Amino acid sequence: MDKRVPLIFEQTVSGRRGTTFPSSGISVSDAKNLIPEQFLRTGGDEVSLSSFRKEPALLAEVSEPDVVRHYTRLSQLNFSADTHFYPLGSCTMKHNPKINEKISSLPGFTHAHPYQPDEQIQGTLEFLWQLEKMLCELTGMDAFSLHPAAGAQGELVGLLCCRNYFDFLGEKRSTVIVPDSAHGTNPASAALAGYSVIPVPSNKRGRIDKDALRKSLNKDVALVMITCPNTLGLFEDEIQEIAEIVHACGALLYMDGANFNALVALAEPAKLGFDMMHLNLHKTFSVPHGGGGPGAGPVGVRKNLEKFLPDSRIVKEGEKFRTVPESSQSIGQVRSFFGNTGALLRAYAYILSLGHDGLKSVSENAILNANYLLKNLKGNFKPYVDEPCMHECVLSASESAKDGIKTLDIVKRLLDYGFYAPTIYFPLIVPEAMMIEPTETESKKTLDAFTEAMRAILQESKQSPETVKLAPHTTPVRRLDEVTAARNPILRWKRHG
Ligand SMILES: *Cc1c(COP(=O)(O)O)cnc(C)c1O
């Protein structure tokens, strides 16, 4: 049976409408004097919506109930953190407390317009200012810019600040060092900022190879970008020594803190030796994300880098808050207005509702849950490094791949068991990788059920491999051609005939 839900366009019935408009009462001849010719469509006596188009709009012709049912049905087909265990490593799909939604939908915030004068949006400016101070306190950094709309944009901002910093010093440095256990956006951002990228390998313990780092460092290196915890879910336990080596050659040390949920209220990156960093508020501080939705990737820096941060910062003067216009050394504006204030507000509500001690137990429980899963599963799947992990663990299905059941097969089968798949084939240095991040809010019961499902799938792989190889069996579609979907997406519906 084809369980595929038809596209909304396939539900079209010619002439069917969800809304009808009253007649405009403006004649076409009058409209011609008001509206440029190229926007007018000929035909008819009275102006209607269709008078302004040469061709009918490419819209589905459906009723309001058709639309409501279609999208409600689609939403129910979705796996989400609100409906399923969602252990997507590195992406941190954690529970988003509903209080955040309530606070972020208060009309004083949602109805504010970014062009309103500062006096009229004091509440918005105040929470942004306070959020910046909280992030400084949690990371030990001296200043934050809340502008970047995502982690990757935060990286770019950090790199541009680094560029301006060395320009200011009058030093020419053109390379950035990125370990092979870094997130893939790091080398991409460095290249986008005009740097050439030098990779550094990991050692047997999955940490940066210090000797290789030493060899790669020279006066041409501007920045060393370290994902911490790294993409193996491991803490760089020699980070202070690494910081000394990097600083000794005049370079800066950047922390990709997208996954700060393993460290928040436990370690301050500035004390570990980092000069700048970004946070993914939409991971660490529970802002719903995914599907390219709005995020927030604030960038924090030490005092000596503050003047390079993006323009339009917020300052407090007495009891009033004010935006400061351009500064000459800033990298400029990177995003309109103040950043994604809706996402920032959710993170603010999250931090306030938990407080310092609450955030500490978030990290502790995230780490505990990941280690519990690692311990449960390491007899079945090989860990890349057999050491305690941080908030996520990386296992390999290379053993079962030898028998023809690959990681992809296993995680597709997981969908039938009612679990979203972990991140797979990442980090790249691990063959048949599965990167599992349970997050702090999951109960032992859920983690045990997940463990059972993973073990059951391994059993099936031996007893009835076809069941696993043809999975999933319960979803509307089975295995999609993701490569064609990415390379050749059909983004426009073509009307037939
Ligand atoms: C998610 C992630 C990023 C990228 O963040 P986006 O908001 O998706 O741009 C960068 N680094 C690490 C370690 C991440 O987990």
Short mmCIF file of C-alpha atoms and ligand atoms in Angstrom, two decimals:
data_model
loop_
_atom_site.label_atom_id
_atom_site.label_comp_id
_atom_site.label_asym_id
_atom_site.label_seq_id
_atom_site.Cartn_x
_atom_site.Cartn_y
_atom_site.Cartn_z
CA MET A 1 0.00 0.00 0.00
CA ASP A 2 1.28 3.44 -0.88
CA LYS A 3 1.24 5.33 2.39
CA ARG A 4 2.61 8.48 0.83
CA VAL A 5 0.54 11.56 1.62
CA PRO A 6 -0.34 13.32 -1.65
CA LEU A 7 1.16 16.78 -2.17
CA ILE A 8 -1.20 19.65 -1.54
CA PHE A 9 -1.00 20.35 -5.29
CA GLU A 10 -2.21 16.87 -6.06
CA GLN A 11 -5.36 17.64 -4.09
CA THR A 12 -6.25 20.53 -6.37
CA VAL A 13 -9.79 20.76 -7.70
CA SER A 14 -10.07 23.46 -10.32
CA GLY A 15 -11.95 26.46 -8.97
CA ARG A 16 -12.01 25.32 -5.34
CA ARG A 17 -11.21 28.11 -2.90
CA GLY A 18 -10.59 28.50 0.83
CA THR A 19 -11.31 32.23 0.75
CA THR A 20 -13.33 34.51 -1.46
CA PHE A 21 -12.76 38.22 -1.64
CA PRO A 22 -15.44 40.88 -2.07
CA SER A 23 -15.24 42.82 -5.33
CA SER A 24 -12.82 45.73 -5.22
CA GLY A 25 -15.11 48.32 -6.84
CA ILE A 26 -12.21 49.69 -8.93
CA SER A 27 -12.52 49.54 -12.68
CA VAL A 28 -9.64 48.26 -14.78
CA SER A 29 -9.39 51.55 -16.66
CA ASP A 30 -8.97 53.44 -13.37
CA ALA A 31 -6.45 50.89 -12.15
CA LYS A 32 -4.36 51.35 -15.30
CA ASN A 33 -3.67 54.91 -14.25
CA LEU A 34 -2.55 53.77 -10.82
CA ILE A 35 -0.65 50.57 -11.50
CA PRO A 36 2.25 50.10 -13.90
CA GLU A 37 1.29 48.26 -17.09
CA GLN A 38 3.58 45.29 -16.52
CA PHE A 39 1.75 44.33 -13.36
CA LEU A 40 -1.70 44.38 -14.93
CA ARG A 41 -3.37 41.47 -16.58
CA THR A 42 -5.91 42.21 -19.24
CA GLY A 43 -9.42 40.87 -19.33
CA GLY A 44 -12.48 41.55 -17.19
CA ASP A 45 -13.98 44.91 -16.33
CA GLU A 46 -13.30 45.14 -12.67
CA VAL A 47 -10.00 44.91 -10.88
CA SER A 48 -9.57 41.72 -8.89
CA LEU A 49 -6.50 39.97 -7.55
CA SER A 50 -6.16 38.21 -10.88
CA SER A 51 -5.96 41.51 -12.75
CA PHE A 52 -2.38 41.93 -11.67
CA ARG A 53 -0.89 38.72 -12.95
CA LYS A 54 -0.03 37.52 -16.41
CA GLU A 55 -0.51 33.93 -15.36
CA PRO A 56 -2.57 32.44 -12.57
CA ALA A 57 -0.63 31.95 -9.33
CA LEU A 58 0.87 28.50 -8.83
CA LEU A 59 -1.29 27.77 -5.83
CA ALA A 60 -3.17 24.65 -4.92
CA GLU A 61 -6.92 25.05 -5.36
CA VAL A 62 -8.23 23.60 -2.14
CA SER A 63 -10.68 24.41 0.65
CA GLU A 64 -9.70 25.53 4.13
CA PRO A 65 -10.46 22.09 5.66
CA ASP A 66 -8.29 20.50 2.94
CA VAL A 67 -5.39 22.70 3.98
CA VAL A 68 -5.88 22.15 7.71
CA ARG A 69 -6.14 18.38 7.35
CA HIS A 70 -3.18 18.18 5.00
CA TYR A 71 -0.74 20.04 7.23
CA THR A 72 -2.04 18.51 10.44
CA ARG A 73 -1.54 15.07 8.92
CA LEU A 74 1.98 15.97 7.78
CA SER A 75 2.87 17.31 11.22
CA GLN A 76 1.77 14.01 12.76
CA LEU A 77 4.08 12.05 10.48
CA ASN A 78 7.05 13.93 11.84
CA PHE A 79 9.45 12.62 14.42
CA SER A 80 10.11 15.39 16.91
CA ALA A 81 11.53 15.88 20.38
CA ASP A 82 7.93 16.41 21.56
CA THR A 83 6.82 13.01 20.26
CA HIS A 84 9.85 10.70 20.26
CA PHE A 85 13.24 10.05 21.79
CA TYR A 86 15.53 12.02 19.49
CA PRO A 87 19.18 11.14 20.16
CA LEU A 88 20.65 13.16 17.29
CA GLY A 89 24.30 13.57 18.25
CA SER A 90 25.85 17.02 17.94
CA CYS A 91 22.47 18.53 17.05
CA THR A 92 21.11 18.41 20.62
CA MET A 93 17.41 17.89 20.18
CA LYS A 94 16.49 18.42 23.79
CA HIS A 95 13.16 19.01 25.41
CA ASN A 96 12.06 22.61 25.01
CA PRO A 97 10.28 23.65 28.21
CA LYS A 98 6.90 25.17 27.37
CA ILE A 99 7.46 28.12 29.70
CA ASN A 100 9.95 29.39 27.08
CA GLU A 101 7.17 29.51 24.49
CA LYS A 102 4.90 31.36 26.88
CA ILE A 103 7.48 34.00 27.71
CA SER A 104 8.58 34.47 24.10
CA SER A 105 4.99 35.02 22.97
CA LEU A 106 4.27 37.86 25.40
CA PRO A 107 2.81 40.65 23.25
CA GLY A 108 5.29 43.24 24.56
CA PHE A 109 7.98 41.25 22.76
CA THR A 110 6.12 39.90 19.76
CA HIS A 111 4.55 43.24 18.87
CA ALA A 112 7.74 45.24 19.18
CA HIS A 113 9.03 46.63 15.91
CA PRO A 114 12.78 46.84 15.37
CA TYR A 115 12.47 50.39 14.02
CA GLN A 116 10.83 51.63 17.21
CA PRO A 117 13.01 54.10 19.08
CA ASP A 118 15.04 52.71 21.98
CA GLU A 119 12.77 54.35 24.58
CA GLN A 120 9.84 52.26 23.40
CA ILE A 121 11.58 48.88 23.46
CA GLN A 122 13.35 49.09 26.79
CA GLY A 123 12.09 45.63 27.78
CA THR A 124 13.59 43.99 24.71
CA LEU A 125 16.88 45.86 25.08
CA GLU A 126 17.02 44.99 28.77
CA PHE A 127 16.61 41.25 28.29
CA LEU A 128 19.18 41.25 25.47
CA TRP A 129 21.62 43.13 27.67
CA GLN A 130 21.00 40.77 30.59
CA LEU A 131 21.36 37.72 28.37
CA GLU A 132 24.73 38.98 27.21
CA LYS A 133 25.82 39.36 30.84
CA MET A 134 24.61 35.84 31.68
CA LEU A 135 26.54 34.34 28.78
CA CYS A 136 29.63 36.25 29.93
CA GLU A 137 29.21 34.84 33.42
CA LEU A 138 28.77 31.27 32.18
CA THR A 139 31.75 31.36 29.82
CA GLY A 140 34.12 33.81 31.52
CA MET A 141 34.23 35.87 28.30
CA ASP A 142 34.14 39.70 28.57
CA ALA A 143 31.59 40.50 25.86
CA PHE A 144 29.09 38.74 23.62
CA SER A 145 27.39 39.64 20.39
CA LEU A 146 23.94 38.12 20.15
CA HIS A 147 23.63 38.82 16.43
CA PRO A 148 24.67 35.60 14.66
CA ALA A 149 21.63 33.60 13.61
CA ALA A 150 23.30 30.19 13.78
CA GLY A 151 26.42 28.45 15.02
CA ALA A 152 28.06 28.58 11.62
CA GLN A 153 27.41 32.31 11.35
CA GLY A 154 28.94 32.69 14.81
CA GLU A 155 32.08 30.99 13.52
CA LEU A 156 32.26 33.39 10.59
CA VAL A 157 31.84 36.35 12.95
CA GLY A 158 34.65 35.01 15.15
CA LEU A 159 36.90 34.58 12.13
CA LEU A 160 36.16 38.08 10.85
CA CYS A 161 36.91 39.53 14.30
CA CYS A 162 40.18 37.59 14.25
CA ARG A 163 41.01 39.06 10.83
CA ASN A 164 40.32 42.62 12.03
CA TYR A 165 42.36 41.95 15.17
CA PHE A 166 45.50 41.02 13.22
CA ASP A 167 44.92 43.87 10.76
CA PHE A 168 44.80 46.18 13.77
CA LEU A 169 48.09 44.73 15.04
CA GLY A 170 49.53 45.08 11.55
CA GLU A 171 50.28 41.36 11.32
CA LYS A 172 49.64 39.31 8.21
CA ARG A 173 48.44 35.82 9.07
CA SER A 174 46.62 33.73 6.52
CA THR A 175 45.98 30.25 7.94
CA VAL A 176 43.64 28.63 10.43
CA ILE A 177 44.29 25.28 12.10
CA VAL A 178 41.35 22.91 12.50
CA PRO A 179 41.70 19.44 14.08
CA ASP A 180 40.15 16.51 12.22
CA SER A 181 37.73 15.99 15.12
CA ALA A 182 36.23 19.47 14.65
CA HIS A 183 32.75 20.10 13.36
CA GLY A 184 32.58 20.36 9.57
CA THR A 185 31.39 23.95 9.65
CA ASN A 186 34.74 25.07 11.14
CA PRO A 187 36.93 24.58 8.05
CA ALA A 188 34.07 25.82 5.86
CA SER A 189 33.75 29.05 7.86
CA ALA A 190 37.52 29.56 7.86
CA ALA A 191 37.61 29.19 4.07
CA LEU A 192 34.66 31.59 3.72
CA ALA A 193 36.54 34.16 5.80
CA GLY A 194 39.45 33.91 3.32
CA TYR A 195 41.83 31.73 5.36
CA SER A 196 43.54 28.59 4.18
CA VAL A 197 42.84 25.66 6.44
CA ILE A 198 45.42 23.30 7.92
CA PRO A 199 44.07 20.08 9.43
CA VAL A 200 45.64 18.51 12.51
CA PRO A 201 45.11 14.80 13.25
CA SER A 202 43.75 13.31 16.46
CA ASN A 203 45.77 10.94 18.60
CA LYS A 204 44.72 7.45 19.72
CA ARG A 205 42.68 8.96 22.53
CA GLY A 206 40.61 11.00 20.11
CA ARG A 207 42.23 14.25 21.28
CA ILE A 208 44.36 16.72 19.34
CA ASP A 209 47.82 15.41 18.63
CA LYS A 210 49.90 18.01 20.43
CA ASP A 211 53.10 17.27 18.56
CA ALA A 212 51.37 17.57 15.21
CA LEU A 213 49.84 20.85 16.41
CA ARG A 214 53.26 22.16 17.43
CA LYS A 215 54.66 21.31 14.00
CA SER A 216 51.82 23.07 12.19
CA LEU A 217 52.07 26.27 14.22
CA ASN A 218 53.99 29.24 12.87
CA LYS A 219 53.68 33.00 12.49
CA ASP A 220 51.24 32.59 9.62
CA VAL A 221 48.60 30.95 11.82
CA ALA A 222 45.88 33.35 12.96
CA LEU A 223 43.53 31.02 14.75
CA VAL A 224 43.20 27.48 16.07
CA MET A 225 39.57 26.39 16.12
CA ILE A 226 38.72 23.67 18.60
CA THR A 227 35.36 22.01 18.96
CA CYS A 228 34.92 21.43 22.67
CA PRO A 229 33.72 18.86 23.53
CA ASN A 230 34.98 17.53 20.20
CA THR A 231 32.78 15.62 17.77
CA LEU A 232 33.77 12.34 19.42
CA GLY A 233 32.00 13.63 22.52
CA LEU A 234 35.34 13.95 24.30
CA PHE A 235 36.82 16.75 26.37
CA GLU A 236 40.21 18.06 25.28
CA ASP A 237 41.85 17.31 28.61
CA GLU A 238 45.12 18.98 27.66
CA ILE A 239 43.44 22.18 26.58
CA GLN A 240 45.38 24.47 28.92
CA GLU A 241 48.68 23.26 27.56
CA ILE A 242 47.35 23.56 24.01
CA ALA A 243 46.34 27.15 24.76
CA GLU A 244 49.87 27.93 25.90
CA ILE A 245 51.37 26.46 22.74
CA VAL A 246 48.96 28.42 20.54
CA HIS A 247 49.44 31.71 22.38
CA ALA A 248 53.22 31.32 22.35
CA CYS A 249 53.16 31.78 18.59
CA GLY A 250 50.81 34.76 18.79
CA ALA A 251 47.74 32.98 17.41
CA LEU A 252 44.26 33.09 18.94
CA LEU A 253 42.31 30.12 20.26
CA TYR A 254 38.67 29.69 19.23
CA MET A 255 36.17 27.38 20.89
CA ASP A 256 33.30 25.95 18.94
CA GLY A 257 30.94 25.80 21.91
CA ALA A 258 27.86 24.67 20.01
CA ASN A 259 27.64 21.78 22.46
CA PHE A 260 28.25 23.79 25.60
CA ASN A 261 25.48 21.71 27.20
CA ALA A 262 28.24 19.38 28.37
CA LEU A 263 30.12 22.18 30.12
CA VAL A 264 27.64 24.82 31.17
CA ALA A 265 28.16 25.80 34.82
CA LEU A 266 30.96 23.21 35.02
CA ALA A 267 33.78 24.91 33.09
CA GLU A 268 34.45 28.44 31.84
CA PRO A 269 36.08 28.50 28.39
CA ALA A 270 37.96 31.74 29.13
CA LYS A 271 39.65 30.00 32.08
CA LEU A 272 40.54 27.07 29.84
CA GLY A 273 42.50 29.50 27.66
CA PHE A 274 40.08 30.30 24.83
CA ASP A 275 40.07 33.84 23.41
CA MET A 276 36.76 33.63 21.59
CA MET A 277 33.91 31.22 21.13
CA HIS A 278 30.39 30.76 19.94
CA LEU A 279 27.47 29.09 21.62
CA ASN A 280 24.48 27.50 19.95
CA LEU A 281 21.66 28.73 22.12
CA HIS A 282 19.38 26.49 20.07
CA LYS A 283 21.23 23.47 21.39
CA THR A 284 22.59 24.24 24.82
CA PHE A 285 19.75 26.46 26.00
CA SER A 286 16.77 24.62 24.51
CA VAL A 287 15.43 26.61 21.59
CA PRO A 288 13.45 24.52 19.11
CA HIS A 289 15.42 24.14 15.90
CA GLY A 290 16.01 21.92 12.92
CA GLY A 291 14.94 22.09 9.33
CA GLY A 292 16.91 25.30 8.98
CA GLY A 293 14.70 27.10 11.47
CA PRO A 294 15.88 30.19 13.32
CA GLY A 295 18.67 29.68 15.79
CA ALA A 296 21.10 31.88 17.67
CA GLY A 297 24.88 31.53 17.68
CA PRO A 298 26.21 34.33 19.91
CA VAL A 299 29.93 35.02 19.85
CA GLY A 300 31.87 35.74 23.03
CA VAL A 301 35.31 37.32 23.18
CA ARG A 302 37.91 38.53 25.61
CA LYS A 303 38.30 42.24 26.26
CA ASN A 304 41.04 42.75 23.64
CA LEU A 305 38.66 41.58 20.90
CA GLU A 306 35.48 43.34 22.01
CA LYS A 307 35.85 46.34 19.71
CA PHE A 308 35.74 44.08 16.66
CA LEU A 309 32.33 42.56 17.47
CA PRO A 310 29.40 43.28 15.12
CA ASP A 311 27.79 46.70 15.21
CA SER A 312 24.83 47.95 17.19
CA ARG A 313 25.65 46.69 20.67
CA ILE A 314 23.46 47.49 23.65
CA VAL A 315 24.68 49.52 26.60
CA LYS A 316 23.14 50.42 29.93
CA GLU A 317 23.25 54.05 31.04
CA GLY A 318 21.79 54.58 34.48
CA GLU A 319 18.53 52.65 34.33
CA LYS A 320 18.17 53.03 30.55
CA PHE A 321 19.24 50.80 27.70
CA ARG A 322 20.51 52.15 24.42
CA THR A 323 21.88 50.78 21.15
CA VAL A 324 25.29 52.10 20.16
CA PRO A 325 25.72 52.84 16.46
CA GLU A 326 28.71 51.83 14.34
CA SER A 327 32.22 51.66 15.70
CA SER A 328 35.14 52.05 13.34
CA GLN A 329 36.91 48.76 14.18
CA SER A 330 33.82 46.57 14.18
CA ILE A 331 33.41 43.94 11.49
CA GLY A 332 30.11 45.70 10.74
CA GLN A 333 26.54 44.52 10.77
CA VAL A 334 26.10 40.75 10.26
CA ARG A 335 22.38 40.50 10.67
CA SER A 336 19.44 42.84 10.70
CA PHE A 337 18.61 44.52 14.01
CA PHE A 338 19.40 42.53 17.19
CA GLY A 339 19.55 38.90 16.02
CA ASN A 340 16.79 36.32 16.31
CA THR A 341 15.14 37.85 19.36
CA GLY A 342 12.53 35.07 19.58
CA ALA A 343 15.26 32.45 19.92
CA LEU A 344 17.25 34.67 22.30
CA LEU A 345 14.20 35.16 24.48
CA ARG A 346 13.60 31.42 24.80
CA ALA A 347 17.20 30.89 25.88
CA TYR A 348 16.86 33.75 28.38
CA ALA A 349 13.72 32.18 29.86
CA TYR A 350 15.48 28.82 30.05
CA ILE A 351 18.50 30.22 31.88
CA LEU A 352 16.33 32.20 34.32
CA SER A 353 14.04 29.28 35.06
CA LEU A 354 16.96 26.96 35.91
CA GLY A 355 19.47 29.31 37.48
CA HIS A 356 23.14 28.46 37.90
CA ASP A 357 22.56 25.29 39.92
CA GLY A 358 19.85 24.07 37.57
CA LEU A 359 22.13 24.55 34.58
CA LYS A 360 24.86 22.63 36.37
CA SER A 361 22.57 19.67 36.84
CA VAL A 362 21.58 19.91 33.16
CA SER A 363 25.22 19.34 32.19
CA GLU A 364 25.73 16.66 34.80
CA ASN A 365 22.66 14.73 33.72
CA ALA A 366 23.46 15.11 30.01
CA ILE A 367 26.88 13.58 30.72
CA LEU A 368 25.45 10.88 32.97
CA ASN A 369 22.85 9.82 30.39
CA ALA A 370 25.38 9.63 27.57
CA ASN A 371 27.75 7.55 29.67
CA TYR A 372 24.92 5.26 30.71
CA LEU A 373 24.09 4.59 27.04
CA LEU A 374 27.76 4.14 26.22
CA LYS A 375 28.11 1.56 28.97
CA ASN A 376 24.91 -0.22 27.87
CA LEU A 377 25.87 -0.42 24.23
CA LYS A 378 29.62 -0.80 24.13
CA GLY A 379 29.32 -4.58 24.34
CA ASN A 380 27.31 -4.47 21.11
CA PHE A 381 28.91 -1.63 19.18
CA LYS A 382 32.53 -0.64 19.36
CA PRO A 383 33.31 2.75 20.93
CA TYR A 384 35.88 4.75 18.96
CA VAL A 385 37.67 5.59 22.20
CA ASP A 386 36.91 3.43 25.20
CA GLU A 387 36.87 6.22 27.76
CA PRO A 388 34.08 8.12 29.51
CA CYS A 389 32.38 10.63 27.21
CA MET A 390 30.75 14.01 27.71
CA HIS A 391 27.16 14.65 26.52
CA GLU A 392 27.30 12.24 23.59
CA CYS A 393 29.01 9.01 22.66
CA VAL A 394 30.31 7.71 19.35
CA LEU A 395 29.96 4.03 18.53
CA SER A 396 30.76 2.10 15.40
CA ALA A 397 28.73 -0.60 13.65
CA SER A 398 31.82 -1.73 11.71
CA GLU A 399 31.46 -5.30 13.06
CA SER A 400 27.96 -5.82 11.69
CA ALA A 401 28.93 -3.97 8.50
CA LYS A 402 31.27 -6.87 7.81
CA ASP A 403 28.15 -9.07 7.63
CA GLY A 404 26.42 -6.62 5.33
CA ILE A 405 24.32 -4.71 7.90
CA LYS A 406 25.51 -1.14 7.85
CA THR A 407 24.90 1.74 10.21
CA LEU A 408 22.35 3.14 7.79
CA ASP A 409 20.33 -0.11 7.94
CA ILE A 410 20.39 -0.17 11.72
CA VAL A 411 19.17 3.38 12.19
CA LYS A 412 16.47 2.99 9.53
CA ARG A 413 15.19 0.01 11.50
CA LEU A 414 15.21 2.15 14.67
CA LEU A 415 12.39 4.22 13.16
CA ASP A 416 10.17 1.12 13.26
CA TYR A 417 10.93 0.82 16.96
CA GLY A 418 9.73 4.38 17.50
CA PHE A 419 13.10 6.07 17.95
CA TYR A 420 14.58 8.81 15.86
CA ALA A 421 17.99 7.89 14.41
CA PRO A 422 21.22 9.14 15.93
CA THR A 423 23.61 11.16 13.77
CA ILE A 424 25.41 8.75 11.47
CA TYR A 425 28.64 8.64 9.43
CA PHE A 426 29.89 11.58 11.48
CA PRO A 427 32.50 12.30 12.71
CA LEU A 428 34.20 11.32 9.49
CA ILE A 429 37.18 9.77 11.25
CA VAL A 430 34.99 6.94 12.63
CA PRO A 431 33.94 4.18 10.21
CA GLU A 432 30.21 3.30 10.37
CA ALA A 433 29.78 5.97 13.04
CA MET A 434 26.74 6.46 15.24
CA MET A 435 26.81 9.58 17.34
CA ILE A 436 24.28 9.31 20.13
CA GLU A 437 23.17 12.21 22.31
CA PRO A 438 20.41 11.32 24.75
CA THR A 439 20.19 14.77 26.46
CA GLU A 440 19.56 15.37 30.13
CA THR A 441 15.79 15.04 30.34
CA GLU A 442 15.47 11.41 29.25
CA SER A 443 14.60 8.87 31.91
CA LYS A 444 16.38 5.59 32.60
CA LYS A 445 13.30 3.86 31.24
CA THR A 446 13.65 5.55 27.84
CA LEU A 447 17.38 4.88 27.70
CA ASP A 448 16.81 1.21 28.55
CA ALA A 449 14.12 0.92 25.87
CA PHE A 450 16.51 2.44 23.33
CA THR A 451 19.24 0.00 24.40
CA GLU A 452 16.82 -2.91 24.01
CA ALA A 453 15.85 -1.73 20.53
CA MET A 454 19.48 -1.45 19.43
CA ARG A 455 20.20 -4.95 20.71
CA ALA A 456 17.05 -6.35 19.12
CA ILE A 457 18.11 -4.92 15.76
CA LEU A 458 21.49 -6.60 16.06
CA GLN A 459 19.69 -9.90 16.73
CA GLU A 460 17.48 -9.36 13.70
CA SER A 461 20.55 -8.63 11.61
CA LYS A 462 21.66 -12.18 12.25
CA GLN A 463 18.29 -13.94 12.17
CA SER A 464 16.44 -12.06 9.43
CA PRO A 465 18.82 -9.60 7.82
CA GLU A 466 16.26 -8.63 5.15
CA THR A 467 14.01 -7.11 7.84
CA VAL A 468 16.81 -4.73 8.72
CA LYS A 469 18.04 -4.13 5.19
CA LEU A 470 14.57 -3.20 3.94
CA ALA A 471 13.63 -1.06 6.95
CA PRO A 472 11.79 1.10 7.74
CA HIS A 473 8.52 -0.76 7.36
CA THR A 474 6.15 1.52 9.26
CA THR A 475 6.87 4.92 7.71
CA PRO A 476 4.99 6.40 4.72
CA VAL A 477 8.07 6.08 2.53
CA ARG A 478 11.08 3.79 2.89
CA ARG A 479 14.46 4.99 1.75
CA LEU A 480 14.59 8.27 -0.02
CA ASP A 481 17.10 9.23 -2.63
CA GLU A 482 18.74 11.83 -0.44
CA VAL A 483 21.54 12.59 -2.88
CA THR A 484 19.17 13.49 -5.70
CA ALA A 485 16.99 15.40 -3.26
CA ALA A 486 20.00 17.48 -2.23
CA ARG A 487 21.60 17.85 -5.66
CA ASN A 488 18.50 18.23 -7.73
CA PRO A 489 15.65 19.41 -5.55
CA ILE A 490 12.28 20.04 -7.16
CA LEU A 491 11.30 23.23 -5.45
CA ARG A 492 8.60 24.37 -7.80
CA TRP A 493 5.37 22.65 -8.60
CA LYS A 494 4.58 22.67 -12.32
CA ARG A 495 0.98 22.82 -13.31
CA HIS A 496 0.09 19.95 -15.58
CA GLY A 497 -1.16 20.60 -19.12
C1 LIG B 1 25.53 22.31 15.24
C2 LIG B 1 26.95 22.61 15.28
C3 LIG B 1 27.49 23.67 14.52
C4 LIG B 1 26.69 24.47 13.52
O1 LIG B 1 25.60 25.15 14.09
P1 LIG B 1 24.42 25.71 13.17
O2 LIG B 1 23.54 26.47 14.10
O3 LIG B 1 23.75 24.50 12.59
O4 LIG B 1 25.02 26.57 12.12
C5 LIG B 1 28.83 23.96 14.66
N1 LIG B 1 29.61 23.23 15.49
C6 LIG B 1 29.13 22.19 16.22
C7 LIG B 1 30.05 21.44 17.14
C8 LIG B 1 27.78 21.85 16.14
O5 LIG B 1 27.32 20.83 16.86
#
